[in-house]
């Protein structure tokens, strides 16, 4: 989808996001089933940082945290792979997506007081994470994952009309800006400098 405004669209494009769309947080299904998938630990990030379960709290706590806000703007980036076994390509895409989410966060931070950014799994901000022995070094810059918060990404992608699967030999990562409708509108109505 495209926005009428230029500021938000410019920031989304500058961060390299491929597609985006908005859903109501009340329409999001928070599921223990997704959390069970995290526990299988295919991504190898479970219990390793403050950005993933169990550090992010129970599914109910995640639901409450996200539903403090009214809207979720979902965005994605598609990365090309050499083939479907290209694990290195997937890892590089995951790293690049984290960077894109941070760039977007930095761009909108001066304009929004209350919001959350969610991204893909893990946190690579520090060489070694403090978890679980000491508090997170950068709690304002950590982006928890959609899945870690108990969200089925394929479900919200469908709701937001963002393509979940972009074809053979590609991997698509998803993130989100969670905020209130009035703040999203203000962001939309900002003038491009
Ligand atoms: S910012 Fe550092 S301490 Fe905090 S979750 Fe990320 S890696 Fe861990």
PDB file of C-alpha atoms in Angstrom, residues 53-181:
ATOM      1  CA  UNK A  53      11.165 -15.208  24.913  1.00  0.00           C
ATOM      2  CA  UNK A  54      11.230 -15.833  27.768  1.00  0.00           C
ATOM      3  CA  UNK A  55      12.627 -12.316  28.472  1.00  0.00           C
ATOM      4  CA  UNK A  56       9.777 -10.542  26.636  1.00  0.00           C
ATOM      5  CA  UNK A  57       7.207 -11.963  29.068  1.00  0.00           C
ATOM      6  CA  UNK A  58       4.200 -14.214  28.642  1.00  0.00           C
ATOM      7  CA  UNK A  59       1.979 -14.084  25.560  1.00  0.00           C
ATOM      8  CA  UNK A  60      -0.627 -12.264  27.678  1.00  0.00           C
ATOM      9  CA  UNK A  61       1.919  -9.672  28.750  1.00  0.00           C
ATOM     10  CA  UNK A  62       2.980  -9.190  25.111  1.00  0.00           C
ATOM     11  CA  UNK A  63      -0.675  -8.806  24.099  1.00  0.00           C
ATOM     12  CA  UNK A  64      -1.253  -6.168  26.783  1.00  0.00           C
ATOM     13  CA  UNK A  65       1.916  -4.310  25.809  1.00  0.00           C
ATOM     14  CA  UNK A  66       0.954  -4.183  22.132  1.00  0.00           C
ATOM     15  CA  UNK A  67      -2.733  -3.460  22.705  1.00  0.00           C
ATOM     16  CA  UNK A  68      -1.855  -0.342  24.691  1.00  0.00           C
ATOM     17  CA  UNK A  69      -1.635   1.035  21.155  1.00  0.00           C
ATOM     18  CA  UNK A  70      -4.319   1.044  18.478  1.00  0.00           C
ATOM     19  CA  UNK A  71      -2.448   0.450  15.236  1.00  0.00           C
ATOM     20  CA  UNK A  72       0.295  -1.749  13.866  1.00  0.00           C
ATOM     21  CA  UNK A  73       2.055  -0.670  10.679  1.00  0.00           C
ATOM     22  CA  UNK A  74       3.612  -3.819   9.250  1.00  0.00           C
ATOM     23  CA  UNK A  75       6.562  -3.653   6.865  1.00  0.00           C
ATOM     24  CA  UNK A  76       8.687  -6.226   5.082  1.00  0.00           C
ATOM     25  CA  UNK A  77      11.854  -6.667   3.064  1.00  0.00           C
ATOM     26  CA  UNK A  78      12.425  -9.450   0.557  1.00  0.00           C
ATOM     27  CA  UNK A  79      15.984 -10.775   0.195  1.00  0.00           C
ATOM     28  CA  UNK A  80      17.161 -12.922  -2.706  1.00  0.00           C
ATOM     29  CA  UNK A  81      18.887 -16.220  -1.934  1.00  0.00           C
ATOM     30  CA  UNK A  82      21.179 -18.385  -4.049  1.00  0.00           C
ATOM     31  CA  UNK A  83      18.855 -21.328  -3.417  1.00  0.00           C
ATOM     32  CA  UNK A  84      16.490 -22.574  -0.717  1.00  0.00           C
ATOM     33  CA  UNK A  85      19.452 -23.936   1.321  1.00  0.00           C
ATOM     34  CA  UNK A  86      21.277 -20.596   1.340  1.00  0.00           C
ATOM     35  CA  UNK A  87      21.528 -20.319   5.148  1.00  0.00           C
ATOM     36  CA  UNK A  88      24.223 -17.635   4.915  1.00  0.00           C
ATOM     37  CA  UNK A  89      21.978 -15.534   2.678  1.00  0.00           C
ATOM     38  CA  UNK A  90      19.138 -15.910   5.184  1.00  0.00           C
ATOM     39  CA  UNK A  91      21.389 -14.851   8.069  1.00  0.00           C
ATOM     40  CA  UNK A  92      22.711 -11.873   6.097  1.00  0.00           C
ATOM     41  CA  UNK A  93      19.119 -10.869   5.265  1.00  0.00           C
ATOM     42  CA  UNK A  94      18.174 -11.137   8.948  1.00  0.00           C
ATOM     43  CA  UNK A  95      21.092  -8.885   9.877  1.00  0.00           C
ATOM     44  CA  UNK A  96      20.252  -6.335   7.190  1.00  0.00           C
ATOM     45  CA  UNK A  97      16.609  -6.297   8.269  1.00  0.00           C
ATOM     46  CA  UNK A  98      17.588  -5.513  11.871  1.00  0.00           C
ATOM     47  CA  UNK A  99      19.632  -2.590  10.532  1.00  0.00           C
ATOM     48  CA  UNK A 100      16.709  -1.369   8.421  1.00  0.00           C
ATOM     49  CA  UNK A 101      14.412  -1.440  11.471  1.00  0.00           C
ATOM     50  CA  UNK A 102      16.968   0.552  13.479  1.00  0.00           C
ATOM     51  CA  UNK A 103      17.277   3.132  10.693  1.00  0.00           C
ATOM     52  CA  UNK A 104      13.492   3.497  10.573  1.00  0.00           C
ATOM     53  CA  UNK A 105      13.315   3.788  14.376  1.00  0.00           C
ATOM     54  CA  UNK A 106      15.965   6.519  14.337  1.00  0.00           C
ATOM     55  CA  UNK A 107      14.106   8.437  11.625  1.00  0.00           C
ATOM     56  CA  UNK A 108      10.743   8.474  13.424  1.00  0.00           C
ATOM     57  CA  UNK A 109      12.036   8.821  17.022  1.00  0.00           C
ATOM     58  CA  UNK A 110      12.101  12.650  17.000  1.00  0.00           C
ATOM     59  CA  UNK A 111       8.389  12.714  16.136  1.00  0.00           C
ATOM     60  CA  UNK A 112       6.820  10.001  18.314  1.00  0.00           C
ATOM     61  CA  UNK A 113       6.823   9.784  22.079  1.00  0.00           C
ATOM     62  CA  UNK A 114       5.081   6.465  22.668  1.00  0.00           C
ATOM     63  CA  UNK A 115       5.522   3.567  20.281  1.00  0.00           C
ATOM     64  CA  UNK A 116       7.146   0.166  19.811  1.00  0.00           C
ATOM     65  CA  UNK A 117       9.196  -1.224  16.981  1.00  0.00           C
ATOM     66  CA  UNK A 118       9.133  -4.966  16.428  1.00  0.00           C
ATOM     67  CA  UNK A 119      11.380  -6.790  14.001  1.00  0.00           C
ATOM     68  CA  UNK A 120      12.833 -10.221  13.370  1.00  0.00           C
ATOM     69  CA  UNK A 121      14.301 -12.489  16.029  1.00  0.00           C
ATOM     70  CA  UNK A 122      17.290 -11.831  18.278  1.00  0.00           C
ATOM     71  CA  UNK A 123      19.327  -8.744  19.076  1.00  0.00           C
ATOM     72  CA  UNK A 124      22.823  -8.120  17.762  1.00  0.00           C
ATOM     73  CA  UNK A 125      23.394  -4.653  19.199  1.00  0.00           C
ATOM     74  CA  UNK A 126      26.078  -5.819  21.634  1.00  0.00           C
ATOM     75  CA  UNK A 127      28.953  -8.172  20.991  1.00  0.00           C
ATOM     76  CA  UNK A 128      27.795 -10.143  24.025  1.00  0.00           C
ATOM     77  CA  UNK A 129      24.301  -9.818  25.434  1.00  0.00           C
ATOM     78  CA  UNK A 130      23.937  -9.239  29.165  1.00  0.00           C
ATOM     79  CA  UNK A 131      21.005 -11.670  29.312  1.00  0.00           C
ATOM     80  CA  UNK A 132      20.146 -13.040  31.856  1.00  0.00           C
ATOM     81  CA  UNK A 133      22.766 -11.760  34.342  1.00  0.00           C
ATOM     82  CA  UNK A 134      22.370  -7.979  34.055  1.00  0.00           C
ATOM     83  CA  UNK A 135      19.837  -5.532  32.622  1.00  0.00           C
ATOM     84  CA  UNK A 136      19.831  -4.796  28.908  1.00  0.00           C
ATOM     85  CA  UNK A 137      22.350  -2.099  27.958  1.00  0.00           C
ATOM     86  CA  UNK A 138      20.032  -0.387  25.455  1.00  0.00           C
ATOM     87  CA  UNK A 139      16.410  -1.076  26.431  1.00  0.00           C
ATOM     88  CA  UNK A 140      15.211   1.813  24.224  1.00  0.00           C
ATOM     89  CA  UNK A 141      16.845   0.355  21.150  1.00  0.00           C
ATOM     90  CA  UNK A 142      15.912  -3.333  21.488  1.00  0.00           C
ATOM     91  CA  UNK A 143      13.386  -4.554  18.944  1.00  0.00           C
ATOM     92  CA  UNK A 144      11.556  -7.702  20.001  1.00  0.00           C
ATOM     93  CA  UNK A 145      10.309 -10.012  17.282  1.00  0.00           C
ATOM     94  CA  UNK A 146       6.741 -10.337  16.041  1.00  0.00           C
ATOM     95  CA  UNK A 147       6.856 -14.098  16.592  1.00  0.00           C
ATOM     96  CA  UNK A 148       8.366 -13.742  20.069  1.00  0.00           C
ATOM     97  CA  UNK A 149       5.330 -11.637  20.972  1.00  0.00           C
ATOM     98  CA  UNK A 150       3.072 -14.539  20.007  1.00  0.00           C
ATOM     99  CA  UNK A 151       2.024 -13.208  16.594  1.00  0.00           C
ATOM    100  CA  UNK A 152       1.531 -15.407  13.518  1.00  0.00           C
ATOM    101  CA  UNK A 153       3.303 -13.316  10.880  1.00  0.00           C
ATOM    102  CA  UNK A 154       1.422 -14.949   7.999  1.00  0.00           C
ATOM    103  CA  UNK A 155      -1.881 -13.922   9.634  1.00  0.00           C
ATOM    104  CA  UNK A 156      -1.007 -10.251  10.126  1.00  0.00           C
ATOM    105  CA  UNK A 157       0.635 -10.079   6.688  1.00  0.00           C
ATOM    106  CA  UNK A 158      -2.679 -11.202   5.214  1.00  0.00           C
ATOM    107  CA  UNK A 159      -4.611  -8.664   7.315  1.00  0.00           C
ATOM    108  CA  UNK A 160      -2.263  -5.879   6.215  1.00  0.00           C
ATOM    109  CA  UNK A 161      -2.297  -7.096   2.595  1.00  0.00           C
ATOM    110  CA  UNK A 162       1.461  -7.539   2.613  1.00  0.00           C
ATOM    111  CA  UNK A 163       2.797 -10.557   0.722  1.00  0.00           C
ATOM    112  CA  UNK A 164       4.041 -13.237   3.128  1.00  0.00           C
ATOM    113  CA  UNK A 165       5.845 -15.390   0.597  1.00  0.00           C
ATOM    114  CA  UNK A 166       7.692 -13.732  -2.258  1.00  0.00           C
ATOM    115  CA  UNK A 167       8.565 -16.829  -4.242  1.00  0.00           C
ATOM    116  CA  UNK A 168      11.318 -19.416  -4.611  1.00  0.00           C
ATOM    117  CA  UNK A 169      14.834 -18.494  -3.511  1.00  0.00           C
ATOM    118  CA  UNK A 170      13.771 -15.503  -1.459  1.00  0.00           C
ATOM    119  CA  UNK A 171      13.315 -14.848   2.222  1.00  0.00           C
ATOM    120  CA  UNK A 172      11.050 -12.098   3.573  1.00  0.00           C
ATOM    121  CA  UNK A 173      11.447 -10.536   7.003  1.00  0.00           C
ATOM    122  CA  UNK A 174       8.737  -8.587   8.787  1.00  0.00           C
ATOM    123  CA  UNK A 175       8.685  -5.836  11.353  1.00  0.00           C
ATOM    124  CA  UNK A 176       6.207  -3.319  12.686  1.00  0.00           C
ATOM    125  CA  UNK A 177       5.629   0.097  14.155  1.00  0.00           C
ATOM    126  CA  UNK A 178       3.017  -0.084  16.924  1.00  0.00           C
ATOM    127  CA  UNK A 179       1.452   3.228  17.959  1.00  0.00           C
ATOM    128  CA  UNK A 180      -1.794   5.098  18.440  1.00  0.00           C
ATOM    129  CA  UNK A 181      -3.868   6.197  15.469  1.00  0.00           C
TER     130      UNK A 181
END
